């Protein structure tokens, strides 16, 4: 299908090391498709910009490996669940924990933010689902949760091969779908219509009509379990991600529009951005991102899956209402915003799910567990009215804002001595004058840095990486060294010669006052220990050869120099490991990695 074109449709965007230990989960921001969160066995949540290998921020707080992660709709918050069952929510603008939620007794398997209200849903290996203060269960682990676009329903998918639909206001099960023959891995609501899709390890995607509560389609063709599904923004087709491949499906009748070989392995999440589908996968401590050009993917035509119509035959359009109406009802977004009486809040490690305004508690046996729900009330203050076709209003940070996020400009300006300005206030003209003072100096510095980088790039192209690094170091500008290291680190361009050149520079980076310098220095040192320590150690311990072996002697000399430099750095790492906070934790990990140096000759 898609392979007939000579123009590349899908490609790997990048691969980089995201954690010091194995990655256990990751998630894309669905609104932008450009933000990535990763969770690892190192108990951290790292935030990345897709297509860039530099970590935006590293969030700490969990004391057990992170098992599940999810962005809210505006991508201003991220929630992560751990192996112990605890859940933490971070504010990404302030880079701080908003709340800690306890209650599950086993690994968190899925998380979801309500599209309008200030609460979330979570599921666990303990077979329970929790929303605010109520919970329900399947007979086996719940793998996926999704809120309906209007915020009234919650769908859950489980290893017990079922999909359940819950009414949040009534606190009871609406229906249960049982057509899958293997664990259900993922579910997603249609963006507009009363339609739900579920992907399973039985290699099928089922489509459920949420008016009649019947299955209206079974999409087949994947040769491995369905791992991700995603409706197109207009809801006209469904993208299915399986091992190494992407398929594009239509329904009524069921048909496959296109199949694309992507090579992304066991893809973990997908999102759509600017006519591109972004897919991410992970293996051990590495993350890989992939791009599929949706402009070159077929989203119409194709063959009916059961073989009724072939590719070279015309496709009969599905029957529609004589008046041209949609096949089924569309969601109506609420005219008021559902919310808790107060925001979910943290109680430290003993924190529980947030409290909701509640008149009555409804409990209903659902066969697989109990759902106990407070009745949710709309906020008393009026909210903007949205039509059925409009999207909920998201918080937008204007590019013309006159203050940086999280900073008070006045804190960085001198107090005015003018009698016309009380309490240190400055006029706009005075404030601009103060800010412009350092502007020219900054421009000169950045211009010089750019010129130096262009010089290093020219040397690299002509003479190779080793000479380019020597040139960068001779410029006596640590920022240039950091820039070069940030290029070679993700691409594994290290060699023993490069180690000899870089290791003396890491001394300065590890003790720098700049966080980015420290982070780059730690990453570089980790790569050296991970890829070269065994070679260095074995070379130094080897029995001297008989006769003259110049190559061996040169390698032995290089390894001896590197070992000496690493021992010096080990002392710095040990001192830094006594610090508290994120950097102290990073240096503790490096200290463990460098422990073999204590036994080296």
PDB file of C-alpha atoms in Angstrom, residues 299-449:
ATOM      1  CA  UNK A 299      -7.248   7.844   4.581  1.00  0.00           C
ATOM      2  CA  UNK A 300     -10.008   6.797   2.199  1.00  0.00           C
ATOM      3  CA  UNK A 301     -10.806   3.992  -0.252  1.00  0.00           C
ATOM      4  CA  UNK A 302      -9.242   0.623   0.578  1.00  0.00           C
ATOM      5  CA  UNK A 303     -10.689  -2.849   0.835  1.00  0.00           C
ATOM      6  CA  UNK A 304     -13.403  -4.096   3.136  1.00  0.00           C
ATOM      7  CA  UNK A 305     -11.586  -6.220   5.683  1.00  0.00           C
ATOM      8  CA  UNK A 306     -13.720  -9.323   5.185  1.00  0.00           C
ATOM      9  CA  UNK A 307     -12.890  -9.390   1.499  1.00  0.00           C
ATOM     10  CA  UNK A 308     -16.215  -8.187   0.101  1.00  0.00           C
ATOM     11  CA  UNK A 309     -14.576  -5.384  -1.839  1.00  0.00           C
ATOM     12  CA  UNK A 310     -11.040  -5.441  -3.267  1.00  0.00           C
ATOM     13  CA  UNK A 311      -8.585  -2.552  -3.643  1.00  0.00           C
ATOM     14  CA  UNK A 312      -9.247  -2.232  -7.349  1.00  0.00           C
ATOM     15  CA  UNK A 313     -13.025  -2.093  -6.963  1.00  0.00           C
ATOM     16  CA  UNK A 314     -15.204   0.903  -6.080  1.00  0.00           C
ATOM     17  CA  UNK A 315     -16.090   1.238  -2.419  1.00  0.00           C
ATOM     18  CA  UNK A 316     -19.713   1.624  -1.438  1.00  0.00           C
ATOM     19  CA  UNK A 317     -20.211   4.506   0.931  1.00  0.00           C
ATOM     20  CA  UNK A 318     -21.972   3.708   4.226  1.00  0.00           C
ATOM     21  CA  UNK A 319     -25.672   4.437   4.340  1.00  0.00           C
ATOM     22  CA  UNK A 320     -26.620   7.743   5.860  1.00  0.00           C
ATOM     23  CA  UNK A 321     -29.767   9.455   6.986  1.00  0.00           C
ATOM     24  CA  UNK A 322     -31.697  10.965   4.020  1.00  0.00           C
ATOM     25  CA  UNK A 323     -31.223  14.390   5.520  1.00  0.00           C
ATOM     26  CA  UNK A 324     -27.472  13.919   5.634  1.00  0.00           C
ATOM     27  CA  UNK A 325     -27.305  13.574   9.415  1.00  0.00           C
ATOM     28  CA  UNK A 326     -24.504  11.720  11.177  1.00  0.00           C
ATOM     29  CA  UNK A 327     -24.893   8.012  11.833  1.00  0.00           C
ATOM     30  CA  UNK A 328     -25.099   8.580  15.568  1.00  0.00           C
ATOM     31  CA  UNK A 329     -25.439  11.245  18.208  1.00  0.00           C
ATOM     32  CA  UNK A 330     -22.639  13.753  18.895  1.00  0.00           C
ATOM     33  CA  UNK A 331     -21.334  14.676  22.331  1.00  0.00           C
ATOM     34  CA  UNK A 332     -22.584  17.896  23.842  1.00  0.00           C
ATOM     35  CA  UNK A 333     -19.934  19.698  25.825  1.00  0.00           C
ATOM     36  CA  UNK A 334     -21.291  20.932  29.181  1.00  0.00           C
ATOM     37  CA  UNK A 335     -22.348  24.565  29.577  1.00  0.00           C
ATOM     38  CA  UNK A 336     -21.032  24.442  33.147  1.00  0.00           C
ATOM     39  CA  UNK A 337     -17.825  22.932  34.357  1.00  0.00           C
ATOM     40  CA  UNK A 338     -17.957  19.847  36.544  1.00  0.00           C
ATOM     41  CA  UNK A 339     -15.659  20.188  39.485  1.00  0.00           C
ATOM     42  CA  UNK A 340     -14.880  19.098  42.989  1.00  0.00           C
ATOM     43  CA  UNK A 341     -15.816  21.375  45.853  1.00  0.00           C
ATOM     44  CA  UNK A 342     -12.131  22.007  46.341  1.00  0.00           C
ATOM     45  CA  UNK A 343      -8.975  21.094  44.470  1.00  0.00           C
ATOM     46  CA  UNK A 344      -7.396  17.737  45.092  1.00  0.00           C
ATOM     47  CA  UNK A 345      -4.724  18.372  47.629  1.00  0.00           C
ATOM     48  CA  UNK A 346      -1.693  16.709  49.104  1.00  0.00           C
ATOM     49  CA  UNK A 347      -1.565  15.211  52.551  1.00  0.00           C
ATOM     50  CA  UNK A 348       2.025  14.106  52.203  1.00  0.00           C
ATOM     51  CA  UNK A 349       2.550  10.359  52.031  1.00  0.00           C
ATOM     52  CA  UNK A 350      -0.726   9.767  53.800  1.00  0.00           C
ATOM     53  CA  UNK A 351      -2.732  11.862  51.354  1.00  0.00           C
ATOM     54  CA  UNK A 352      -5.981  10.442  50.029  1.00  0.00           C
ATOM     55  CA  UNK A 353      -8.042  11.249  46.972  1.00  0.00           C
ATOM     56  CA  UNK A 354      -9.612  14.714  47.008  1.00  0.00           C
ATOM     57  CA  UNK A 355     -12.968  15.447  48.635  1.00  0.00           C
ATOM     58  CA  UNK A 356     -16.000  16.216  46.486  1.00  0.00           C
ATOM     59  CA  UNK A 357     -19.236  18.008  47.388  1.00  0.00           C
ATOM     60  CA  UNK A 358     -21.611  15.104  47.988  1.00  0.00           C
ATOM     61  CA  UNK A 359     -25.320  14.804  48.751  1.00  0.00           C
ATOM     62  CA  UNK A 360     -25.575  11.038  48.484  1.00  0.00           C
ATOM     63  CA  UNK A 361     -23.339   8.086  47.865  1.00  0.00           C
ATOM     64  CA  UNK A 362     -24.528   5.545  45.330  1.00  0.00           C
ATOM     65  CA  UNK A 363     -23.082   2.065  45.273  1.00  0.00           C
ATOM     66  CA  UNK A 364     -23.906  -0.473  42.613  1.00  0.00           C
ATOM     67  CA  UNK A 365     -22.740  -4.024  42.146  1.00  0.00           C
ATOM     68  CA  UNK A 366     -21.105  -4.306  38.764  1.00  0.00           C
ATOM     69  CA  UNK A 367     -20.294  -7.984  38.682  1.00  0.00           C
ATOM     70  CA  UNK A 368     -16.561  -7.317  38.714  1.00  0.00           C
ATOM     71  CA  UNK A 369     -16.428  -4.956  41.672  1.00  0.00           C
ATOM     72  CA  UNK A 370     -18.181  -2.080  43.399  1.00  0.00           C
ATOM     73  CA  UNK A 371     -18.430   1.505  42.170  1.00  0.00           C
ATOM     74  CA  UNK A 372     -19.063   4.025  44.938  1.00  0.00           C
ATOM     75  CA  UNK A 373     -19.549   7.562  43.716  1.00  0.00           C
ATOM     76  CA  UNK A 374     -20.462  10.957  45.124  1.00  0.00           C
ATOM     77  CA  UNK A 375     -22.795  13.011  42.995  1.00  0.00           C
ATOM     78  CA  UNK A 376     -20.827  15.766  41.273  1.00  0.00           C
ATOM     79  CA  UNK A 377     -22.216  19.295  41.177  1.00  0.00           C
ATOM     80  CA  UNK A 378     -21.522  22.051  38.644  1.00  0.00           C
ATOM     81  CA  UNK A 379     -19.723  25.089  39.924  1.00  0.00           C
ATOM     82  CA  UNK A 380     -22.013  27.789  41.245  1.00  0.00           C
ATOM     83  CA  UNK A 381     -20.400  30.554  39.250  1.00  0.00           C
ATOM     84  CA  UNK A 382     -21.338  30.842  35.563  1.00  0.00           C
ATOM     85  CA  UNK A 383     -19.010  29.301  33.026  1.00  0.00           C
ATOM     86  CA  UNK A 384     -18.653  30.129  29.325  1.00  0.00           C
ATOM     87  CA  UNK A 385     -21.077  28.291  27.077  1.00  0.00           C
ATOM     88  CA  UNK A 386     -19.533  25.990  24.476  1.00  0.00           C
ATOM     89  CA  UNK A 387     -21.284  24.493  21.510  1.00  0.00           C
ATOM     90  CA  UNK A 388     -21.262  20.812  20.602  1.00  0.00           C
ATOM     91  CA  UNK A 389     -18.583  21.395  17.981  1.00  0.00           C
ATOM     92  CA  UNK A 390     -16.338  23.672  20.001  1.00  0.00           C
ATOM     93  CA  UNK A 391     -13.444  22.510  22.136  1.00  0.00           C
ATOM     94  CA  UNK A 392     -13.084  23.305  25.853  1.00  0.00           C
ATOM     95  CA  UNK A 393     -11.247  26.545  26.479  1.00  0.00           C
ATOM     96  CA  UNK A 394      -7.618  25.887  27.426  1.00  0.00           C
ATOM     97  CA  UNK A 395      -5.359  28.240  29.298  1.00  0.00           C
ATOM     98  CA  UNK A 396      -3.292  30.081  26.685  1.00  0.00           C
ATOM     99  CA  UNK A 397      -0.112  31.924  27.573  1.00  0.00           C
ATOM    100  CA  UNK A 398       0.056  34.918  25.261  1.00  0.00           C
ATOM    101  CA  UNK A 399       3.296  35.538  23.425  1.00  0.00           C
ATOM    102  CA  UNK A 400       2.763  39.250  24.190  1.00  0.00           C
ATOM    103  CA  UNK A 401       2.648  38.724  27.981  1.00  0.00           C
ATOM    104  CA  UNK A 402       4.773  41.275  29.853  1.00  0.00           C
ATOM    105  CA  UNK A 403       6.038  38.950  32.592  1.00  0.00           C
ATOM    106  CA  UNK A 404       7.909  35.639  32.402  1.00  0.00           C
ATOM    107  CA  UNK A 405       6.160  32.645  33.945  1.00  0.00           C
ATOM    108  CA  UNK A 406       6.978  32.202  37.621  1.00  0.00           C
ATOM    109  CA  UNK A 407       9.174  35.309  37.873  1.00  0.00           C
ATOM    110  CA  UNK A 408       8.586  38.789  39.191  1.00  0.00           C
ATOM    111  CA  UNK A 409      10.410  41.265  36.979  1.00  0.00           C
ATOM    112  CA  UNK A 410      10.642  43.763  39.840  1.00  0.00           C
ATOM    113  CA  UNK A 411      12.899  41.358  41.739  1.00  0.00           C
ATOM    114  CA  UNK A 412      15.558  41.827  39.058  1.00  0.00           C
ATOM    115  CA  UNK A 413      15.411  45.620  38.762  1.00  0.00           C
ATOM    116  CA  UNK A 414      17.013  48.197  41.071  1.00  0.00           C
ATOM    117  CA  UNK A 415      14.797  50.288  43.327  1.00  0.00           C
ATOM    118  CA  UNK A 416      14.088  53.708  41.846  1.00  0.00           C
ATOM    119  CA  UNK A 417      15.264  56.706  43.843  1.00  0.00           C
ATOM    120  CA  UNK A 418      12.807  59.011  42.123  1.00  0.00           C
ATOM    121  CA  UNK A 419      10.325  60.653  44.533  1.00  0.00           C
ATOM    122  CA  UNK A 420       7.589  60.115  41.951  1.00  0.00           C
ATOM    123  CA  UNK A 421       7.800  56.353  42.405  1.00  0.00           C
ATOM    124  CA  UNK A 422       6.842  54.911  45.730  1.00  0.00           C
ATOM    125  CA  UNK A 423       7.708  51.401  46.941  1.00  0.00           C
ATOM    126  CA  UNK A 424      10.456  51.097  44.331  1.00  0.00           C
ATOM    127  CA  UNK A 425       8.089  51.247  41.337  1.00  0.00           C
ATOM    128  CA  UNK A 426       9.593  52.086  37.953  1.00  0.00           C
ATOM    129  CA  UNK A 427       7.987  53.680  34.958  1.00  0.00           C
ATOM    130  CA  UNK A 428       7.917  51.671  31.740  1.00  0.00           C
ATOM    131  CA  UNK A 429      10.670  53.853  30.290  1.00  0.00           C
ATOM    132  CA  UNK A 430      12.934  53.370  33.313  1.00  0.00           C
ATOM    133  CA  UNK A 431      12.320  49.631  33.356  1.00  0.00           C
ATOM    134  CA  UNK A 432      13.183  49.354  29.667  1.00  0.00           C
ATOM    135  CA  UNK A 433      16.359  51.391  30.184  1.00  0.00           C
ATOM    136  CA  UNK A 434      17.478  49.090  32.960  1.00  0.00           C
ATOM    137  CA  UNK A 435      16.773  45.974  30.926  1.00  0.00           C
ATOM    138  CA  UNK A 436      18.563  47.323  27.837  1.00  0.00           C
ATOM    139  CA  UNK A 437      21.791  47.926  29.747  1.00  0.00           C
ATOM    140  CA  UNK A 438      22.909  44.338  29.483  1.00  0.00           C
ATOM    141  CA  UNK A 439      21.270  43.623  26.155  1.00  0.00           C
ATOM    142  CA  UNK A 440      24.170  44.713  23.957  1.00  0.00           C
ATOM    143  CA  UNK A 441      26.622  42.741  26.082  1.00  0.00           C
ATOM    144  CA  UNK A 442      24.435  39.644  25.759  1.00  0.00           C
ATOM    145  CA  UNK A 443      24.194  40.071  21.977  1.00  0.00           C
ATOM    146  CA  UNK A 444      27.986  40.334  21.701  1.00  0.00           C
ATOM    147  CA  UNK A 445      28.406  37.201  23.827  1.00  0.00           C
ATOM    148  CA  UNK A 446      25.902  35.175  21.792  1.00  0.00           C
ATOM    149  CA  UNK A 447      27.409  36.366  18.503  1.00  0.00           C
ATOM    150  CA  UNK A 448      30.849  35.282  19.702  1.00  0.00           C
ATOM    151  CA  UNK A 449      29.482  31.914  20.767  1.00  0.00           C
TER     152      UNK A 449
END
